[in-house]
Amino acid sequence: MIKYQGNDLSEDIPELKNIDLDNVILKPITYDSKEIMTMEDQTVSTANTGDFDANTEKSFKRSHFNAWKCAFFVLLAIVVCGSVPTISYFALTSSPSNALPTIPGTELLQIVIPINRAFDVQWNPPGYPLLRASYLEPPYFDRNEDRDGYYTFDIQDGNIAGFVRKRSDGSVLQVFDEVEFISISDNVLMFNGNPNGIYLPGGGGYGTIIKAPSIASGNAGGNWVTESLANSEMTPGEWLLQNFNPSFTAPPTRQYNELLQVAIPINRAFDVQWNPPGYPLLRASYLEPPYFDRNEDRDGYYTFDIQDGNIAGFVRKRSDGSVLQVFDEVEFISISDNVLMFNGNPNGIYLPGGGGYGTIIKAPSIASGNAGGNWVTESLANSEMTPGEWLLQNFNPSFTAPPTRQYNELLQVAIPINRAFDVQW
């Protein structure tokens, strides 16, 4: 009896009953590996184990083999495909010559700002009427390569949008996606790159200045008299085109309806330390150039601009005909034959002198220059002469001033000079 797993196989396989077990010789069976791999038509049926098909076994092995092949090729595809953008990224960013171009359709402002005229700065918000700039460095998001080419701005929907650098190879680096212009003067243009919050004094962002060709290039800081863009008669675009596009003809920095027809010499107008209220005696010391006119070699002459028929601000008309706004507003304080005193940009009546920048003008009746002095004065409220008349009388030779006071009638007496005196009593 032949058993397999406790079962008598001879019951199911009659041929096994005739086998003489005493004469059976057991030999090890060996198979060639090639034969094993080519057993495609052999089938074996055994009881109690279910059908077992060699082809099914091979098919099972093939499915495993094919699954591993698929997995391998999928992995290979991932590696290869993933390498393409990776290689492309490094190829495009490893050197400026292969950098991504600007977005198709982008327009650039037709100006060329030299590399040594645009800087990130530490500054004093709001940046006007005086801008103080220090610690000048390359623009904040342009510090990762040797800079070449020039700076300009990109245009979107007809307006200046962002700040860019066009490299020598023609590629464009986006330095700031957005800019907000803050202050302007003949010498500098100030803006915030990527402004991020109006709750901050300067609006947040990265403070950046552009130096006009009228001043030295390079990273030296400085102080410049400026005005806000809201008050400027010149747009940032005009300023940029005027300074960095030689073919552009710009309007003057500011359009003045009228200037007072006086020419006050440079050496007769001074910022002073003084004694508010400045009358009946004015003491002036530490005479310096007018406060917002200290950043250039002064030439030309001082005068005042007229708005709606009244004196409004204090200006200097340069020898080249351009006009520098020194003070947007003036408030006259005291007057005498020898001096006229005013506050430039007054900022508060709660202060004894009204706040602002005390400034005097010396008449031709006294020496010019920066020597201080004491002068008997009176308030403008008590004066019979207006500031305009005083200025015209002293600095416009063609002007004929009216008498200080018009008298309808005089008492018919003549008192000798040596009989009338001021006394302590």
PDB file of N, CA, C and O in Angstrom, residues 214-273:
ATOM      1  N   SER A 214      22.682 114.138 -12.173  1.00  0.00           N
ATOM      2  CA  SER A 214      23.073 115.442 -11.633  1.00  0.00           C
ATOM      3  C   SER A 214      23.940 115.320 -10.386  1.00  0.00           C
ATOM      4  O   SER A 214      24.544 116.299  -9.951  1.00  0.00           O
ATOM      5  N   ILE A 215      23.987 114.116  -9.778  1.00  0.00           N
ATOM      6  CA  ILE A 215      24.836 113.895  -8.611  1.00  0.00           C
ATOM      7  C   ILE A 215      25.752 112.710  -8.885  1.00  0.00           C
ATOM      8  O   ILE A 215      25.546 111.947  -9.832  1.00  0.00           O
ATOM      9  N   ALA A 216      26.764 112.563  -8.045  1.00  0.00           N
ATOM     10  CA  ALA A 216      27.735 111.491  -8.242  1.00  0.00           C
ATOM     11  C   ALA A 216      27.091 110.122  -8.100  1.00  0.00           C
ATOM     12  O   ALA A 216      26.203 109.925  -7.279  1.00  0.00           O
ATOM     13  N   SER A 217      27.550 109.176  -8.905  1.00  0.00           N
ATOM     14  CA  SER A 217      27.094 107.799  -8.771  1.00  0.00           C
ATOM     15  C   SER A 217      27.813 107.157  -7.593  1.00  0.00           C
ATOM     16  O   SER A 217      28.625 107.782  -6.919  1.00  0.00           O
ATOM     17  N   GLY A 218      27.502 105.879  -7.327  1.00  0.00           N
ATOM     18  CA  GLY A 218      28.172 105.166  -6.253  1.00  0.00           C
ATOM     19  C   GLY A 218      27.340 105.078  -4.997  1.00  0.00           C
ATOM     20  O   GLY A 218      26.243 105.636  -4.909  1.00  0.00           O
ATOM     21  N   ASN A 219      27.877 104.384  -3.998  1.00  0.00           N
ATOM     22  CA  ASN A 219      27.099 104.032  -2.815  1.00  0.00           C
ATOM     23  C   ASN A 219      27.276 104.979  -1.645  1.00  0.00           C
ATOM     24  O   ASN A 219      27.088 104.591  -0.494  1.00  0.00           O
ATOM     25  N   ALA A 220      27.621 106.226  -1.918  1.00  0.00           N
ATOM     26  CA  ALA A 220      27.686 107.213  -0.838  1.00  0.00           C
ATOM     27  C   ALA A 220      26.276 107.661  -0.470  1.00  0.00           C
ATOM     28  O   ALA A 220      25.447 107.935  -1.350  1.00  0.00           O
ATOM     29  N   GLY A 221      25.993 107.717   0.826  1.00  0.00           N
ATOM     30  CA  GLY A 221      24.690 108.205   1.277  1.00  0.00           C
ATOM     31  C   GLY A 221      24.596 109.709   1.153  1.00  0.00           C
ATOM     32  O   GLY A 221      25.505 110.384   0.654  1.00  0.00           O
ATOM     33  N   GLY A 222      23.466 110.249   1.614  1.00  0.00           N
ATOM     34  CA  GLY A 222      23.294 111.695   1.527  1.00  0.00           C
ATOM     35  C   GLY A 222      21.933 112.135   2.015  1.00  0.00           C
ATOM     36  O   GLY A 222      21.073 111.318   2.344  1.00  0.00           O
ATOM     37  N   ASN A 223      21.752 113.440   2.047  1.00  0.00           N
ATOM     38  CA  ASN A 223      20.478 114.071   2.400  1.00  0.00           C
ATOM     39  C   ASN A 223      20.017 114.885   1.202  1.00  0.00           C
ATOM     40  O   ASN A 223      20.794 115.657   0.633  1.00  0.00           O
ATOM     41  N   TRP A 224      18.747 114.717   0.846  1.00  0.00           N
ATOM     42  CA  TRP A 224      18.219 115.445  -0.300  1.00  0.00           C
ATOM     43  C   TRP A 224      16.847 116.032   0.031  1.00  0.00           C
ATOM     44  O   TRP A 224      16.004 115.351   0.639  1.00  0.00           O
ATOM     45  N   VAL A 225      16.660 117.274  -0.366  1.00  0.00           N
ATOM     46  CA  VAL A 225      15.348 117.898  -0.229  1.00  0.00           C
ATOM     47  C   VAL A 225      14.424 117.274  -1.266  1.00  0.00           C
ATOM     48  O   VAL A 225      14.739 117.244  -2.458  1.00  0.00           O
ATOM     49  N   THR A 226      13.301 116.756  -0.817  1.00  0.00           N
ATOM     50  CA  THR A 226      12.377 116.041  -1.696  1.00  0.00           C
ATOM     51  C   THR A 226      10.948 116.517  -1.464  1.00  0.00           C
ATOM     52  O   THR A 226      10.670 117.289  -0.544  1.00  0.00           O
ATOM     53  N   GLU A 227      10.072 116.019  -2.277  1.00  0.00           N
ATOM     54  CA  GLU A 227       8.644 116.237  -2.060  1.00  0.00           C
ATOM     55  C   GLU A 227       7.919 114.938  -2.352  1.00  0.00           C
ATOM     56  O   GLU A 227       8.437 114.045  -3.028  1.00  0.00           O
ATOM     57  N   SER A 228       6.725 114.831  -1.810  1.00  0.00           N
ATOM     58  CA  SER A 228       5.948 113.620  -2.038  1.00  0.00           C
ATOM     59  C   SER A 228       5.477 113.579  -3.486  1.00  0.00           C
ATOM     60  O   SER A 228       5.343 114.610  -4.145  1.00  0.00           O
ATOM     61  N   LEU A 229       5.217 112.376  -3.973  1.00  0.00           N
ATOM     62  CA  LEU A 229       4.709 112.243  -5.343  1.00  0.00           C
ATOM     63  C   LEU A 229       3.359 112.916  -5.491  1.00  0.00           C
ATOM     64  O   LEU A 229       3.013 113.411  -6.568  1.00  0.00           O
ATOM     65  N   ALA A 230       2.582 112.951  -4.400  1.00  0.00           N
ATOM     66  CA  ALA A 230       1.267 113.580  -4.459  1.00  0.00           C
ATOM     67  C   ALA A 230       1.384 115.075  -4.739  1.00  0.00           C
ATOM     68  O   ALA A 230       0.497 115.664  -5.366  1.00  0.00           O
ATOM     69  N   ASN A 231       2.477 115.687  -4.293  1.00  0.00           N
ATOM     70  CA  ASN A 231       2.646 117.134  -4.473  1.00  0.00           C
ATOM     71  C   ASN A 231       3.489 117.487  -5.686  1.00  0.00           C
ATOM     72  O   ASN A 231       3.637 118.670  -6.014  1.00  0.00           O
ATOM     73  N   SER A 232       4.061 116.502  -6.322  1.00  0.00           N
ATOM     74  CA  SER A 232       4.981 116.774  -7.424  1.00  0.00           C
ATOM     75  C   SER A 232       4.239 117.028  -8.730  1.00  0.00           C
ATOM     76  O   SER A 232       3.227 116.386  -9.014  1.00  0.00           O
ATOM     77  N   GLU A 233       4.782 117.937  -9.504  1.00  0.00           N
ATOM     78  CA  GLU A 233       4.230 118.198 -10.833  1.00  0.00           C
ATOM     79  C   GLU A 233       4.818 117.252 -11.872  1.00  0.00           C
ATOM     80  O   GLU A 233       4.375 117.233 -13.005  1.00  0.00           O
ATOM     81  N   MET A 234       5.827 116.492 -11.483  1.00  0.00           N
ATOM     82  CA  MET A 234       6.475 115.555 -12.401  1.00  0.00           C
ATOM     83  C   MET A 234       6.158 114.129 -11.975  1.00  0.00           C
ATOM     84  O   MET A 234       6.225 113.787 -10.790  1.00  0.00           O
ATOM     85  N   THR A 235       5.820 113.301 -12.913  1.00  0.00           N
ATOM     86  CA  THR A 235       5.547 111.892 -12.620  1.00  0.00           C
ATOM     87  C   THR A 235       6.865 111.117 -12.558  1.00  0.00           C
ATOM     88  O   THR A 235       7.875 111.553 -13.119  1.00  0.00           O
ATOM     89  N   PRO A 236       6.867 109.956 -11.894  1.00  0.00           N
ATOM     90  CA  PRO A 236       8.076 109.128 -11.896  1.00  0.00           C
ATOM     91  C   PRO A 236       8.537 108.772 -13.312  1.00  0.00           C
ATOM     92  O   PRO A 236       9.734 108.753 -13.595  1.00  0.00           O
ATOM     93  N   GLY A 237       7.589 108.488 -14.189  1.00  0.00           N
ATOM     94  CA  GLY A 237       7.957 108.153 -15.559  1.00  0.00           C
ATOM     95  C   GLY A 237       8.680 109.290 -16.246  1.00  0.00           C
ATOM     96  O   GLY A 237       9.678 109.078 -16.962  1.00  0.00           O
ATOM     97  N   GLU A 238       8.194 110.505 -16.066  1.00  0.00           N
ATOM     98  CA  GLU A 238       8.856 111.667 -16.667  1.00  0.00           C
ATOM     99  C   GLU A 238      10.253 111.854 -16.095  1.00  0.00           C
ATOM    100  O   GLU A 238      11.202 112.142 -16.827  1.00  0.00           O
ATOM    101  N   TRP A 239      10.368 111.677 -14.773  1.00  0.00           N
ATOM    102  CA  TRP A 239      11.678 111.826 -14.124  1.00  0.00           C
ATOM    103  C   TRP A 239      12.664 110.811 -14.694  1.00  0.00           C
ATOM    104  O   TRP A 239      13.811 111.136 -15.012  1.00  0.00           O
ATOM    105  N   LEU A 240      12.222 109.573 -14.821  1.00  0.00           N
ATOM    106  CA  LEU A 240      13.098 108.518 -15.328  1.00  0.00           C
ATOM    107  C   LEU A 240      13.497 108.766 -16.782  1.00  0.00           C
ATOM    108  O   LEU A 240      14.658 108.607 -17.157  1.00  0.00           O
ATOM    109  N   LEU A 241      12.535 109.147 -17.588  1.00  0.00           N
ATOM    110  CA  LEU A 241      12.833 109.406 -19.000  1.00  0.00           C
ATOM    111  C   LEU A 241      13.750 110.615 -19.149  1.00  0.00           C
ATOM    112  O   LEU A 241      14.661 110.612 -19.972  1.00  0.00           O
ATOM    113  N   GLN A 242      13.513 111.635 -18.337  1.00  0.00           N
ATOM    114  CA  GLN A 242      14.334 112.838 -18.418  1.00  0.00           C
ATOM    115  C   GLN A 242      15.790 112.541 -18.060  1.00  0.00           C
ATOM    116  O   GLN A 242      16.717 113.076 -18.675  1.00  0.00           O
ATOM    117  N   ASN A 243      15.988 111.664 -17.078  1.00  0.00           N
ATOM    118  CA  ASN A 243      17.341 111.417 -16.586  1.00  0.00           C
ATOM    119  C   ASN A 243      18.062 110.267 -17.276  1.00  0.00           C
ATOM    120  O   ASN A 243      19.300 110.249 -17.306  1.00  0.00           O
ATOM    121  N   PHE A 244      17.312 109.304 -17.835  1.00  0.00           N
ATOM    122  CA  PHE A 244      17.966 108.111 -18.362  1.00  0.00           C
ATOM    123  C   PHE A 244      17.544 107.751 -19.781  1.00  0.00           C
ATOM    124  O   PHE A 244      17.749 106.627 -20.218  1.00  0.00           O
ATOM    125  N   ASN A 245      16.934 108.702 -20.475  1.00  0.00           N
ATOM    126  CA  ASN A 245      16.646 108.532 -21.889  1.00  0.00           C
ATOM    127  C   ASN A 245      16.973 109.847 -22.578  1.00  0.00           C
ATOM    128  O   ASN A 245      16.157 110.776 -22.566  1.00  0.00           O
ATOM    129  N   PRO A 246      18.166 109.944 -23.176  1.00  0.00           N
ATOM    130  CA  PRO A 246      18.623 111.221 -23.742  1.00  0.00           C
ATOM    131  C   PRO A 246      17.703 111.813 -24.804  1.00  0.00           C
ATOM    132  O   PRO A 246      17.699 113.018 -25.027  1.00  0.00           O
ATOM    133  N   SER A 247      16.899 110.960 -25.448  1.00  0.00           N
ATOM    134  CA  SER A 247      16.037 111.456 -26.522  1.00  0.00           C
ATOM    135  C   SER A 247      14.734 112.047 -26.008  1.00  0.00           C
ATOM    136  O   SER A 247      13.943 112.583 -26.779  1.00  0.00           O
ATOM    137  N   PHE A 248      14.504 111.938 -24.685  1.00  0.00           N
ATOM    138  CA  PHE A 248      13.240 112.413 -24.118  1.00  0.00           C
ATOM    139  C   PHE A 248      13.347 113.882 -23.740  1.00  0.00           C
ATOM    140  O   PHE A 248      14.310 114.306 -23.102  1.00  0.00           O
ATOM    141  N   THR A 249      12.354 114.664 -24.118  1.00  0.00           N
ATOM    142  CA  THR A 249      12.284 116.074 -23.724  1.00  0.00           C
ATOM    143  C   THR A 249      11.242 116.204 -22.629  1.00  0.00           C
ATOM    144  O   THR A 249      10.049 116.027 -22.861  1.00  0.00           O
ATOM    145  N   ALA A 250      11.727 116.499 -21.424  1.00  0.00           N
ATOM    146  CA  ALA A 250      10.833 116.535 -20.262  1.00  0.00           C
ATOM    147  C   ALA A 250      10.378 117.951 -19.963  1.00  0.00           C
ATOM    148  O   ALA A 250      11.068 118.917 -20.279  1.00  0.00           O
ATOM    149  N   PRO A 251       9.229 118.080 -19.330  1.00  0.00           N
ATOM    150  CA  PRO A 251       8.809 119.399 -18.856  1.00  0.00           C
ATOM    151  C   PRO A 251       9.676 119.795 -17.674  1.00  0.00           C
ATOM    152  O   PRO A 251      10.381 118.961 -17.105  1.00  0.00           O
ATOM    153  N   PRO A 252       9.662 121.058 -17.266  1.00  0.00           N
ATOM    154  CA  PRO A 252      10.437 121.442 -16.093  1.00  0.00           C
ATOM    155  C   PRO A 252       9.985 120.693 -14.854  1.00  0.00           C
ATOM    156  O   PRO A 252       8.880 120.148 -14.811  1.00  0.00           O
ATOM    157  N   THR A 253      10.867 120.649 -13.851  1.00  0.00           N
ATOM    158  CA  THR A 253      10.568 119.896 -12.638  1.00  0.00           C
ATOM    159  C   THR A 253       9.245 120.316 -12.029  1.00  0.00           C
ATOM    160  O   THR A 253       8.479 119.512 -11.559  1.00  0.00           O
ATOM    161  N   ARG A 254       8.978 121.591 -12.008  1.00  0.00           N
ATOM    162  CA  ARG A 254       7.718 122.073 -11.461  1.00  0.00           C
ATOM    163  C   ARG A 254       7.245 123.242 -12.325  1.00  0.00           C
ATOM    164  O   ARG A 254       8.026 124.085 -12.719  1.00  0.00           O
ATOM    165  N   GLN A 255       5.974 123.264 -12.591  1.00  0.00           N
ATOM    166  CA  GLN A 255       5.415 124.359 -13.365  1.00  0.00           C
ATOM    167  C   GLN A 255       4.986 125.460 -12.395  1.00  0.00           C
ATOM    168  O   GLN A 255       4.104 125.249 -11.582  1.00  0.00           O
ATOM    169  N   TYR A 256       5.654 126.600 -12.471  1.00  0.00           N
ATOM    170  CA  TYR A 256       5.307 127.722 -11.606  1.00  0.00           C
ATOM    171  C   TYR A 256       4.454 128.703 -12.394  1.00  0.00           C
ATOM    172  O   TYR A 256       4.832 129.149 -13.472  1.00  0.00           O
ATOM    173  N   ASN A 257       3.289 129.006 -11.828  1.00  0.00           N
ATOM    174  CA  ASN A 257       2.449 129.988 -12.484  1.00  0.00           C
ATOM    175  C   ASN A 257       3.103 131.365 -12.460  1.00  0.00           C
ATOM    176  O   ASN A 257       3.051 132.111 -13.420  1.00  0.00           O
ATOM    177  N   GLU A 258       3.762 131.660 -11.335  1.00  0.00           N
ATOM    178  CA  GLU A 258       4.349 132.990 -11.214  1.00  0.00           C
ATOM    179  C   GLU A 258       5.400 132.988 -10.113  1.00  0.00           C
ATOM    180  O   GLU A 258       5.225 132.355  -9.068  1.00  0.00           O
ATOM    181  N   LEU A 259       6.497 133.689 -10.346  1.00  0.00           N
ATOM    182  CA  LEU A 259       7.508 133.937  -9.320  1.00  0.00           C
ATOM    183  C   LEU A 259       7.517 135.425  -9.016  1.00  0.00           C
ATOM    184  O   LEU A 259       7.351 136.255  -9.913  1.00  0.00           O
ATOM    185  N   LEU A 260       7.715 135.746  -7.747  1.00  0.00           N
ATOM    186  CA  LEU A 260       7.814 137.144  -7.365  1.00  0.00           C
ATOM    187  C   LEU A 260       9.039 137.755  -8.035  1.00  0.00           C
ATOM    188  O   LEU A 260      10.122 137.166  -8.032  1.00  0.00           O
ATOM    189  N   GLN A 261       8.869 138.927  -8.617  1.00  0.00           N
ATOM    190  CA  GLN A 261       9.944 139.533  -9.399  1.00  0.00           C
ATOM    191  C   GLN A 261      10.974 140.209  -8.500  1.00  0.00           C
ATOM    192  O   GLN A 261      11.160 141.435  -8.496  1.00  0.00           O
ATOM    193  N   VAL A 262      11.653 139.383  -7.720  1.00  0.00           N
ATOM    194  CA  VAL A 262      12.764 139.856  -6.897  1.00  0.00           C
ATOM    195  C   VAL A 262      13.910 138.882  -7.061  1.00  0.00           C
ATOM    196  O   VAL A 262      13.694 137.706  -7.398  1.00  0.00           O
ATOM    197  N   ALA A 263      15.136 139.373  -6.839  1.00  0.00           N
ATOM    198  CA  ALA A 263      16.332 138.541  -6.911  1.00  0.00           C
ATOM    199  C   ALA A 263      17.117 138.750  -5.617  1.00  0.00           C
ATOM    200  O   ALA A 263      17.852 139.724  -5.470  1.00  0.00           O
ATOM    201  N   ILE A 264      16.935 137.838  -4.688  1.00  0.00           N
ATOM    202  CA  ILE A 264      17.594 137.921  -3.390  1.00  0.00           C
ATOM    203  C   ILE A 264      18.929 137.191  -3.490  1.00  0.00           C
ATOM    204  O   ILE A 264      18.951 135.976  -3.734  1.00  0.00           O
ATOM    205  N   PRO A 265      20.050 137.878  -3.321  1.00  0.00           N
ATOM    206  CA  PRO A 265      21.346 137.210  -3.436  1.00  0.00           C
ATOM    207  C   PRO A 265      21.480 136.044  -2.454  1.00  0.00           C
ATOM    208  O   PRO A 265      20.895 136.057  -1.367  1.00  0.00           O
ATOM    209  N   ILE A 266      22.249 135.051  -2.840  1.00  0.00           N
ATOM    210  CA  ILE A 266      22.459 133.854  -2.019  1.00  0.00           C
ATOM    211  C   ILE A 266      22.977 134.216  -0.630  1.00  0.00           C
ATOM    212  O   ILE A 266      22.617 133.575   0.366  1.00  0.00           O
ATOM    213  N   ASN A 267      23.804 135.254  -0.558  1.00  0.00           N
ATOM    214  CA  ASN A 267      24.426 135.598   0.724  1.00  0.00           C
ATOM    215  C   ASN A 267      23.576 136.534   1.585  1.00  0.00           C
ATOM    216  O   ASN A 267      24.083 137.180   2.503  1.00  0.00           O
ATOM    217  N   ARG A 268      22.257 136.579   1.294  1.00  0.00           N
ATOM    218  CA  ARG A 268      21.369 137.411   2.111  1.00  0.00           C
ATOM    219  C   ARG A 268      20.175 136.629   2.678  1.00  0.00           C
ATOM    220  O   ARG A 268      19.296 137.236   3.299  1.00  0.00           O
ATOM    221  N   ALA A 269      20.151 135.333   2.498  1.00  0.00           N
ATOM    222  CA  ALA A 269      19.066 134.507   3.041  1.00  0.00           C
ATOM    223  C   ALA A 269      19.659 133.380   3.873  1.00  0.00           C
ATOM    224  O   ALA A 269      20.530 132.627   3.392  1.00  0.00           O
ATOM    225  N   PHE A 270      19.178 133.250   5.138  1.00  0.00           N
ATOM    226  CA  PHE A 270      19.805 132.313   6.063  1.00  0.00           C
ATOM    227  C   PHE A 270      18.798 131.651   7.005  1.00  0.00           C
ATOM    228  O   PHE A 270      17.841 132.292   7.450  1.00  0.00           O
ATOM    229  N   ASP A 271      19.072 130.394   7.296  1.00  0.00           N
ATOM    230  CA  ASP A 271      18.429 129.718   8.427  1.00  0.00           C
ATOM    231  C   ASP A 271      19.097 130.239   9.698  1.00  0.00           C
ATOM    232  O   ASP A 271      20.324 130.422   9.730  1.00  0.00           O
ATOM    233  N   VAL A 272      18.298 130.458  10.769  1.00  0.00           N
ATOM    234  CA  VAL A 272      18.855 131.065  11.977  1.00  0.00           C
ATOM    235  C   VAL A 272      18.340 130.401  13.241  1.00  0.00           C
ATOM    236  O   VAL A 272      17.275 129.779  13.257  1.00  0.00           O
ATOM    237  N   GLN A 273      19.115 130.561  14.301  1.00  0.00           N
ATOM    238  CA  GLN A 273      18.633 130.347  15.657  1.00  0.00           C
ATOM    239  C   GLN A 273      18.131 131.701  16.137  1.00  0.00           C
ATOM    240  O   GLN A 273      18.842 132.706  16.005  1.00  0.00           O
TER     241      GLN A 273
END
